[in-house]
Amino acid sequence: MQPDTEAALASLIAGASGKIAVTGGGTRRLDAVAGEPLSTAGLTGITLYEPGALTLVVQAGTPLDVIETTLTTENQRLPFEVPDLRGLLGRSGNSTIGGTVAANASGPRRIQAGACRDSLIGVRFVDGTGTVVKNGGRVMKNVTGIDLVKLMAGSQGRLGVLTEVAFKLLPVPETAATLVLHGLDDATAITALSSALTSPFDVSGAAHWPGHGTFIRIEGFATSVAYRSAELQRRLAGFGTVDAAADDPWPAIRDVAPFHGAAGDVWRLSTTPSQAPALVARLAPRQALYDWGGGLVWLLTDEGFDLRAALGPFAGHATLIRSHSALPTFHPEPAPIAALTRGLRAKFDPRGLFAGAL
Amino acid sequence: MDMPLPDASVIARRSRILARLAAALPADALISDPVETRAYECDALTAYRCLPLAVTLPRTTTEVATILRLCHEEGVKVIPRGAGTSLAGGSLPTADAVVLGVARMNAVLETDYPNRFIRVQSGRTNLSVTGAVEADGFFYAPDPSSQLACAIAGNIGMNSGGAHCLKYGVTTNNLLGVTMVTMQGDILQIGGPFLDAGGLDLLGVICGSEGQLGVVTEAWLRILPKPEGARPVLMGFASNEVAGACVSDIIKGGLLPVAIEFMDRPCIEATEAFAHAGYPDCEALLIIEVEGSPAEIDDQLARIKTIAQRHNPVAYRESRSEEEAKRIWLGRKSAFGAMGQMGDYICLDGTIPVSELAHVLRRIGELTASYGLRVANVFHAGDGNMHPLIIFDANKPGDLELAEALGADILRLCVEVGGCLTGEHGVGVEKRDLMHVQFTRDDMEAQLRVKDVFDPDWLLNPAKVFPLDVTASRRVA
Ligand SMILES: Cc1cc2nc3c(=O)[nH]c(=O)nc-3n(C[C@H](O)[C@H](O)[C@@H](O)COP(=O)(O)OP(=O)(O)OC[C@H]3O[C@@H](n4cnc5c(N)ncnc54)[C@H](O)[C@@H]3O)c2cc1C
Ligand SMILES: Cc1cc2nc3c(=O)[nH]c(=O)nc-3n(C[C@H](O)[C@H](O)[C@H](O)COP(=O)(O)OP(=O)(O)OC[C@H]3O[C@@H](n4cnc5c(N)ncnc54)[C@H](O)[C@@H]3O)c2cc1C
């Protein structure tokens, strides 16, 4: 099924009798979903782009690269630095903006510019009853009614099929610089990153790649980047020599390149930076990669290793991103939260068309 | 503005309900004497008032759960309340409802600098959150003008913003997690001290839900390191169009000021007469503030100046000192007080795409003239959040209704050009009946379903946000 219009999509869903597997570019889906494939490839195109107001409204099936190319012409970008997980997951194809929103996919700049959900200002979607719903709009501030925009971000296509999404954008900064510290153990590295992130120098990337270095990114106007780099170098001097990084490590960190092609399961751990090194030490993974100042940890583990059981209770959650095991993809939720999730899914998709975990 | 008739069966059971609450709570946590409950009969939208059945002022999450469980059992409606500064009637009581005020729950529970968060009880005032971390070089970014009085509870309820949210976002962008009690009395933790909560974004739905989904008792808030410094510049323009074009060029130029405030001529004149800030005589005025080290500020202001000069400003004033910065902000900060001197006023809160600024200001002028009233405009230009102030005479019969009708027309205009009914104050009872303008029945139905899941008996903050005809069947159920 590949409807060309929102109306056609709505009538398809209204008339559906079995499970539906909503597919954007097919580059990221984690949990296998049985059901008739429903492609959003027919719903493409930029509806509105206003560079002077930093706003973009776009059809959900539009490939990400089309959007990125368009924004480049005006020297603007999506603030949340979408990761490209094809290499990690062994997929081909082109991610769509709808799939990106459905996954709330956010890269290293999350710590400074927010997640995908923070830039998302409007949605249109077709729910499981075939009803078209709109929420939010094309303005930065909007508190009119219940915020379904946030609810749809990260909903993994379980509440409805997004047809159109609106974003606020950011200008591409004049320049960027990356500082690197070498040879730090995990705990010291996270302390160094916290020190950078608690400075007034507006860090837009803070990651620790064991064996490669501890990285700090600063973006902005050239004079300001030079000034802040120097200040950060001074501030971090106690942790060792602070160099300017020779190459740009951020695409590799963003896309979890260190694990590409490596055997084993891939987990994504969300927690507080301070807790992260101890948790990782307890798990003794094959490899670890810390982003978001330590708040996001990618782990490469033995196949079928139940990381959640090994972690015990902690502040955060773990998602199984790549595996052949039968372990659940998503972290089990506490009972009262799970009840709310079930309740919402039952309301938006009463016939249970949009199958899948979560 | 209509409100549903109070539930007669609840009113009839009043003494039994009060007795149960009194037995379950510490002595000073329940107020039922009408002399004392009068303080809670309205919020900052004082045009509408109603004495509640009773007021409860708990000190702990457990007490909140007790109150809610009991009210749920008795079928009593509950009005969550922070500091009561809502401008939309968001915490307006009904006669058959118990107000649940969290003002006494104002403790700081945890500050964690390495992980950059603070955990507070929700009754803590906005400004005192920053107060708790300021000495250590941090701040809490959302800064509504009411920040001295308003509580984090109400900020979450309304997803409040402030002058600095162009750069730092509004409440939802700075909220990491909450402890919330459902109407049934269940205590939930949603999100927490980490950036990515996983699962459905329930936190995003709760933020801005105007007390419809549960009572927030604690919050994890993101705190940020304070910038080294900040400095404003003031510029005057010959027309609203030119000032609007300048704003858009600055944004396109890659600059991200922390604030871009816009005042139109009526607002400038009123402010000048009141505060004597020495503002230029012009049609439109911008105040732009940038942050950073002294050298960074100089660099940004130089770039802004270059852009501004392309639009032939009639005045351009950069602050060189604390003193000058204060004078630049003086007029803007006294704008609301100044309008108060001109008469009674209604403060609107519509949002528009920035590109429609000049058109909208022109149409507001025309509409205002046709109503024979006066309007002054001051707003956050960077994000299109307008606060037209409609000046009227409360003592003149019919004037309030006229002002309200003009307000509704202006908000319809905002929606017509692609904007929305409210950017930060919320819908409450004030804009409830205009929701049809922005949403179809299906759009609203989708929102009601969220309420159905969190509050299946429809007892929380009744008759707010959604038009009464849309919720009628649910409210009788
Ligand atoms: C459980 C899970 C967690 C993920 N977490 C992250 C993460 O934290 N960071 C990250 O960078 N990436 C993450 N991803 C990857 C994410 O899916 C991609 O970032 C996104 O770009 C995929 O684009 P796509 O068009 O190829 O989507 P697909 O692979 O086709 O679909 C991805 C998911 O989105 C749904 N979907 C696709 N289009 C729509 C639509 N129009 N409306 C509604 N739902 C739709 C699908 O049903 C599927 O569940 C995650 C993916 C999954 C499944
Ligand atoms: C002079 C003045 C200036 C203002 N300036 C701004 C501004 O710049 N920006 C802005 O955004 N707003 C502004 N406001 C509006 C108001 O201050 C905000 O809406 C504020 O967030 C309300 O906080 P409060 O604690 O007073 O909430 P209340 O008025 O008590 O409640 C507001 C809403 O939140 C709900 N609520 C309260 N407590 C809870 C809880 N514990 N759990 C769940 N829901 C709850 C209520 O039911 C209600 O719907 C201004 C108001 C005034 C009077």
mmCIF file of N, CA and C and ligand atoms in Angstrom, chain A residues 141, chain B residues 43-44 79-92 100 102 122-123 143-147 149-163 180 206 209-217 336 345 380 385 387 423-426 428 461 464, ligand 2:
data_model
loop_
_atom_site.group_PDB
_atom_site.id
_atom_site.type_symbol
_atom_site.label_atom_id
_atom_site.label_comp_id
_atom_site.label_asym_id
_atom_site.label_seq_id
_atom_site.Cartn_x
_atom_site.Cartn_y
_atom_site.Cartn_z
ATOM 1 N N LYS A 141 5.765 28.971 19.528
ATOM 2 C CA LYS A 141 5.126 28.838 20.840
ATOM 3 C C LYS A 141 3.648 28.569 20.637
ATOM 4 N N ASP B 43 -8.125 33.243 39.721
ATOM 5 C CA ASP B 43 -6.689 33.434 39.510
ATOM 6 C C ASP B 43 -6.491 34.862 39.013
ATOM 7 N N ALA B 44 -5.465 35.103 38.184
ATOM 8 C CA ALA B 44 -5.203 36.477 37.763
ATOM 9 C C ALA B 44 -6.192 36.971 36.699
ATOM 10 N N ILE B 79 -9.526 21.100 41.503
ATOM 11 C CA ILE B 79 -8.857 22.166 40.732
ATOM 12 C C ILE B 79 -7.407 22.248 41.202
ATOM 13 N N PRO B 80 -6.448 21.760 40.409
ATOM 14 C CA PRO B 80 -5.036 21.906 40.793
ATOM 15 C C PRO B 80 -4.643 23.387 40.722
ATOM 16 N N ARG B 81 -3.872 23.821 41.695
ATOM 17 C CA ARG B 81 -3.498 25.235 41.727
ATOM 18 C C ARG B 81 -2.062 25.412 42.192
ATOM 19 N N GLY B 82 -1.328 26.260 41.481
ATOM 20 C CA GLY B 82 0.012 26.617 41.910
ATOM 21 C C GLY B 82 -0.089 27.908 42.690
ATOM 22 N N ALA B 83 0.305 29.023 42.059
ATOM 23 C CA ALA B 83 0.238 30.316 42.725
ATOM 24 C C ALA B 83 -0.986 31.119 42.301
ATOM 25 N N GLY B 84 -1.759 30.578 41.357
ATOM 26 C CA GLY B 84 -2.966 31.286 40.940
ATOM 27 C C GLY B 84 -2.699 32.528 40.107
ATOM 28 N N THR B 85 -1.617 32.543 39.349
ATOM 29 C CA THR B 85 -1.334 33.711 38.495
ATOM 30 C C THR B 85 -1.770 33.507 37.047
ATOM 31 N N SER B 86 -2.469 32.409 36.786
ATOM 32 C CA SER B 86 -2.925 32.169 35.409
ATOM 33 C C SER B 86 -3.754 33.350 34.914
ATOM 34 N N LEU B 87 -3.543 33.718 33.675
ATOM 35 C CA LEU B 87 -4.294 34.821 33.068
ATOM 36 C C LEU B 87 -5.458 34.291 32.242
ATOM 37 N N ALA B 88 -5.648 32.976 32.247
ATOM 38 C CA ALA B 88 -6.670 32.375 31.392
ATOM 39 C C ALA B 88 -7.798 31.747 32.213
ATOM 40 N N GLY B 89 -7.792 31.957 33.510
ATOM 41 C CA GLY B 89 -8.805 31.310 34.341
ATOM 42 C C GLY B 89 -8.539 29.827 34.494
ATOM 43 N N GLY B 90 -7.283 29.437 34.322
ATOM 44 C CA GLY B 90 -6.922 28.021 34.395
ATOM 45 C C GLY B 90 -7.130 27.413 35.768
ATOM 46 N N SER B 91 -7.074 28.238 36.809
ATOM 47 C CA SER B 91 -7.322 27.676 38.139
ATOM 48 C C SER B 91 -8.584 28.266 38.768
ATOM 49 N N LEU B 92 -9.532 28.677 37.937
ATOM 50 C CA LEU B 92 -10.836 29.152 38.427
ATOM 51 C C LEU B 92 -11.608 27.979 39.056
ATOM 52 N N LEU B 100 -6.922 22.162 45.049
ATOM 53 C CA LEU B 100 -5.743 21.501 45.615
ATOM 54 C C LEU B 100 -4.538 22.380 45.300
ATOM 55 N N VAL B 102 -0.672 23.618 45.747
ATOM 56 C CA VAL B 102 0.618 23.028 46.133
ATOM 57 C C VAL B 102 1.599 24.069 46.683
ATOM 58 N N SER B 122 6.718 21.012 43.510
ATOM 59 C CA SER B 122 6.177 21.825 42.416
ATOM 60 C C SER B 122 5.653 23.188 42.849
ATOM 61 N N GLY B 123 5.447 23.381 44.153
ATOM 62 C CA GLY B 123 4.947 24.681 44.582
ATOM 63 C C GLY B 123 6.023 25.755 44.669
ATOM 64 N N ASP B 143 11.472 31.981 32.005
ATOM 65 C CA ASP B 143 11.361 33.145 32.892
ATOM 66 C C ASP B 143 10.107 33.967 32.620
ATOM 67 N N PRO B 144 8.924 33.413 32.913
ATOM 68 C CA PRO B 144 7.711 34.222 32.728
ATOM 69 C C PRO B 144 7.811 35.511 33.532
ATOM 70 N N SER B 145 7.174 36.569 33.047
ATOM 71 C CA SER B 145 7.254 37.866 33.752
ATOM 72 C C SER B 145 6.713 37.757 35.165
ATOM 73 N N SER B 146 5.882 36.752 35.407
ATOM 74 C CA SER B 146 5.297 36.559 36.736
ATOM 75 C C SER B 146 6.203 35.718 37.624
ATOM 76 N N GLN B 147 7.476 35.568 37.271
ATOM 77 C CA GLN B 147 8.323 34.550 37.889
ATOM 78 C C GLN B 147 8.544 34.710 39.393
ATOM 79 N N ALA B 149 6.204 35.291 41.447
ATOM 80 C CA ALA B 149 5.033 34.727 42.121
ATOM 81 C C ALA B 149 4.661 33.330 41.628
ATOM 82 N N CYS B 150 4.772 33.076 40.336
ATOM 83 C CA CYS B 150 4.194 31.843 39.805
ATOM 84 C C CYS B 150 5.025 30.629 40.217
ATOM 85 N N ALA B 151 4.359 29.479 40.300
ATOM 86 C CA ALA B 151 5.014 28.265 40.764
ATOM 87 C C ALA B 151 5.379 27.366 39.587
ATOM 88 N N ILE B 152 6.371 26.507 39.807
ATOM 89 C CA ILE B 152 6.744 25.515 38.801
ATOM 90 C C ILE B 152 5.514 24.673 38.418
ATOM 91 N N ALA B 153 4.644 24.397 39.396
ATOM 92 C CA ALA B 153 3.416 23.642 39.122
ATOM 93 C C ALA B 153 2.610 24.292 38.006
ATOM 94 N N GLY B 154 2.385 25.589 38.141
ATOM 95 C CA GLY B 154 1.611 26.304 37.123
ATOM 96 C C GLY B 154 2.393 26.452 35.827
ATOM 97 N N ASN B 155 3.716 26.590 35.917
ATOM 98 C CA ASN B 155 4.550 26.666 34.711
ATOM 99 C C ASN B 155 4.401 25.387 33.906
ATOM 100 N N ILE B 156 4.379 24.261 34.608
ATOM 101 C CA ILE B 156 4.198 22.981 33.917
ATOM 102 C C ILE B 156 2.762 22.890 33.398
ATOM 103 N N GLY B 157 1.824 23.321 34.215
ATOM 104 C CA GLY B 157 0.425 23.301 33.790
ATOM 105 C C GLY B 157 0.215 24.081 32.507
ATOM 106 N N MET B 158 0.881 25.226 32.387
ATOM 107 C CA MET B 158 0.665 26.111 31.233
ATOM 108 C C MET B 158 1.794 26.047 30.205
ATOM 109 N N ASN B 159 2.828 25.264 30.449
ATOM 110 C CA ASN B 159 4.005 25.266 29.572
ATOM 111 C C ASN B 159 4.483 26.706 29.346
ATOM 112 N N SER B 160 4.739 27.384 30.433
ATOM 113 C CA SER B 160 5.034 28.813 30.375
ATOM 114 C C SER B 160 6.352 29.129 29.677
ATOM 115 N N GLY B 161 6.381 30.317 29.128
ATOM 116 C CA GLY B 161 7.599 30.811 28.487
ATOM 117 C C GLY B 161 7.976 32.148 29.096
ATOM 118 N N GLY B 162 8.951 32.788 28.497
ATOM 119 C CA GLY B 162 9.362 34.093 28.982
ATOM 120 C C GLY B 162 10.157 34.810 27.920
ATOM 121 N N ALA B 163 10.714 35.947 28.295
ATOM 122 C CA ALA B 163 11.418 36.774 27.319
ATOM 123 C C ALA B 163 12.619 36.035 26.714
ATOM 124 N N MET B 180 3.863 12.732 39.629
ATOM 125 C CA MET B 180 2.503 13.202 39.424
ATOM 126 C C MET B 180 1.535 12.243 40.090
ATOM 127 N N ILE B 206 1.859 15.962 29.490
ATOM 128 C CA ILE B 206 1.485 16.551 30.780
ATOM 129 C C ILE B 206 1.827 18.036 30.807
ATOM 130 N N SER B 209 -0.818 20.770 29.981
ATOM 131 C CA SER B 209 -2.158 20.157 29.959
ATOM 132 C C SER B 209 -3.137 20.856 30.901
ATOM 133 N N GLU B 210 -2.729 21.948 31.506
ATOM 134 C CA GLU B 210 -3.627 22.815 32.280
ATOM 135 C C GLU B 210 -4.391 22.060 33.367
ATOM 136 N N GLY B 211 -3.676 21.206 34.083
ATOM 137 C CA GLY B 211 -4.286 20.515 35.204
ATOM 138 C C GLY B 211 -5.369 19.521 34.810
ATOM 139 N N GLN B 212 -5.350 19.060 33.570
ATOM 140 C CA GLN B 212 -6.384 18.134 33.092
ATOM 141 C C GLN B 212 -6.024 16.672 33.341
ATOM 142 N N LEU B 213 -4.743 16.369 33.585
ATOM 143 C CA LEU B 213 -4.329 14.968 33.574
ATOM 144 C C LEU B 213 -3.884 14.423 34.929
ATOM 145 N N GLY B 214 -3.463 15.298 35.830
ATOM 146 C CA GLY B 214 -2.988 14.834 37.125
ATOM 147 C C GLY B 214 -2.426 16.019 37.885
ATOM 148 N N VAL B 215 -2.026 15.774 39.131
ATOM 149 C CA VAL B 215 -1.458 16.847 39.944
ATOM 150 C C VAL B 215 0.044 16.600 40.073
ATOM 151 N N VAL B 216 0.812 17.536 39.555
ATOM 152 C CA VAL B 216 2.267 17.423 39.604
ATOM 153 C C VAL B 216 2.741 17.864 40.986
ATOM 154 N N THR B 217 3.526 17.010 41.642
ATOM 155 C CA THR B 217 3.988 17.364 42.989
ATOM 156 C C THR B 217 5.494 17.639 43.048
ATOM 157 N N PHE B 336 3.391 46.879 31.043
ATOM 158 C CA PHE B 336 2.086 46.440 31.523
ATOM 159 C C PHE B 336 1.528 47.401 32.575
ATOM 160 N N TYR B 345 -7.448 46.701 31.266
ATOM 161 C CA TYR B 345 -7.061 46.092 30.004
ATOM 162 C C TYR B 345 -7.181 44.576 30.017
ATOM 163 N N HIS B 380 7.036 39.246 22.056
ATOM 164 C CA HIS B 380 8.291 38.534 21.840
ATOM 165 C C HIS B 380 8.397 38.294 20.330
ATOM 166 N N ASN B 385 5.116 35.534 19.447
ATOM 167 C CA ASN B 385 4.129 35.518 20.529
ATOM 168 C C ASN B 385 3.697 36.948 20.852
ATOM 169 N N HIS B 387 1.261 39.972 22.560
ATOM 170 C CA HIS B 387 0.399 40.276 23.699
ATOM 171 C C HIS B 387 -0.318 41.598 23.476
ATOM 172 N N GLY B 423 0.051 31.346 23.093
ATOM 173 C CA GLY B 423 1.459 30.977 23.007
ATOM 174 C C GLY B 423 2.047 30.604 24.343
ATOM 175 N N GLU B 424 1.456 31.112 25.443
ATOM 176 C CA GLU B 424 2.029 30.794 26.751
ATOM 177 C C GLU B 424 1.047 30.888 27.907
ATOM 178 N N HIS B 425 -0.047 31.625 27.771
ATOM 179 C CA HIS B 425 -0.943 31.794 28.920
ATOM 180 C C HIS B 425 -1.918 30.633 29.084
ATOM 181 N N GLY B 426 -2.171 29.899 28.021
ATOM 182 C CA GLY B 426 -3.084 28.773 28.100
ATOM 183 C C GLY B 426 -4.503 29.127 27.682
ATOM 184 N N GLY B 428 -7.535 27.762 29.351
ATOM 185 C CA GLY B 428 -8.345 27.970 30.541
ATOM 186 C C GLY B 428 -9.822 28.047 30.220
ATOM 187 N N ASN B 461 -9.977 19.561 37.065
ATOM 188 C CA ASN B 461 -10.092 20.902 36.487
ATOM 189 C C ASN B 461 -11.209 21.007 35.444
ATOM 190 N N LYS B 464 -12.583 23.472 31.705
ATOM 191 C CA LYS B 464 -11.495 24.293 31.162
ATOM 192 C C LYS B 464 -11.051 23.709 29.818
HETATM 193 C C1 LIG C 2 1.747 39.879 35.598
HETATM 194 C C2 LIG C 2 1.754 38.544 34.947
HETATM 195 C C3 LIG C 2 2.704 38.275 33.976
HETATM 196 C C4 LIG C 2 2.734 37.026 33.356
HETATM 197 N N1 LIG C 2 3.712 36.783 32.441
HETATM 198 C C5 LIG C 2 3.779 35.565 31.866
HETATM 199 C C6 LIG C 2 4.811 35.270 30.941
HETATM 200 O O1 LIG C 2 5.676 36.088 30.650
HETATM 201 N N2 LIG C 2 4.831 34.049 30.387
HETATM 202 C C7 LIG C 2 3.891 33.113 30.715
HETATM 203 O O2 LIG C 2 3.976 32.002 30.174
HETATM 204 N N3 LIG C 2 2.908 33.359 31.584
HETATM 205 C C8 LIG C 2 2.822 34.560 32.177
HETATM 206 N N4 LIG C 2 1.826 34.813 33.064
HETATM 207 C C9 LIG C 2 0.800 33.776 33.331
HETATM 208 C C10 LIG C 2 1.069 32.875 34.552
HETATM 209 O O3 LIG C 2 1.968 33.480 35.436
HETATM 210 C C11 LIG C 2 1.633 31.540 34.112
HETATM 211 O O4 LIG C 2 0.642 30.849 33.392
HETATM 212 C C12 LIG C 2 2.122 30.661 35.282
HETATM 213 O O5 LIG C 2 2.773 29.524 34.789
HETATM 214 C C13 LIG C 2 1.029 30.199 36.201
HETATM 215 O O6 LIG C 2 1.636 29.624 37.331
HETATM 216 P P1 LIG C 2 0.831 29.484 38.700
HETATM 217 O O7 LIG C 2 1.679 28.694 39.634
HETATM 218 O O8 LIG C 2 0.366 30.788 39.183
HETATM 219 O O9 LIG C 2 -0.366 28.574 38.199
HETATM 220 P P2 LIG C 2 -1.907 28.613 38.454
HETATM 221 O O10 LIG C 2 -2.519 29.866 37.981
HETATM 222 O O11 LIG C 2 -2.176 28.234 39.856
HETATM 223 O O12 LIG C 2 -2.344 27.407 37.503
HETATM 224 C C14 LIG C 2 -2.117 27.454 36.113
HETATM 225 C C15 LIG C 2 -2.614 26.154 35.479
HETATM 226 O O13 LIG C 2 -1.825 25.053 35.899
HETATM 227 C C16 LIG C 2 -2.606 24.082 36.552
HETATM 228 N N5 LIG C 2 -1.845 23.602 37.706
HETATM 229 C C17 LIG C 2 -1.425 24.331 38.759
HETATM 230 N N6 LIG C 2 -0.767 23.552 39.636
HETATM 231 C C18 LIG C 2 -0.754 22.309 39.111
HETATM 232 C C19 LIG C 2 -0.228 21.075 39.547
HETATM 233 N N7 LIG C 2 0.403 20.952 40.702
HETATM 234 N N8 LIG C 2 -0.383 19.991 38.755
HETATM 235 C C20 LIG C 2 -1.047 20.077 37.582
HETATM 236 N N9 LIG C 2 -1.577 21.233 37.136
HETATM 237 C C21 LIG C 2 -1.432 22.340 37.886
HETATM 238 C C22 LIG C 2 -3.860 24.805 36.985
HETATM 239 O O14 LIG C 2 -4.961 23.913 37.112
HETATM 240 C C23 LIG C 2 -4.041 25.795 35.859
HETATM 241 O O15 LIG C 2 -4.667 25.194 34.766
HETATM 242 C C24 LIG C 2 1.770 36.048 33.696
HETATM 243 C C25 LIG C 2 0.814 36.329 34.674
HETATM 244 C C26 LIG C 2 0.801 37.549 35.303
HETATM 245 C C27 LIG C 2 -0.236 37.797 36.349
#
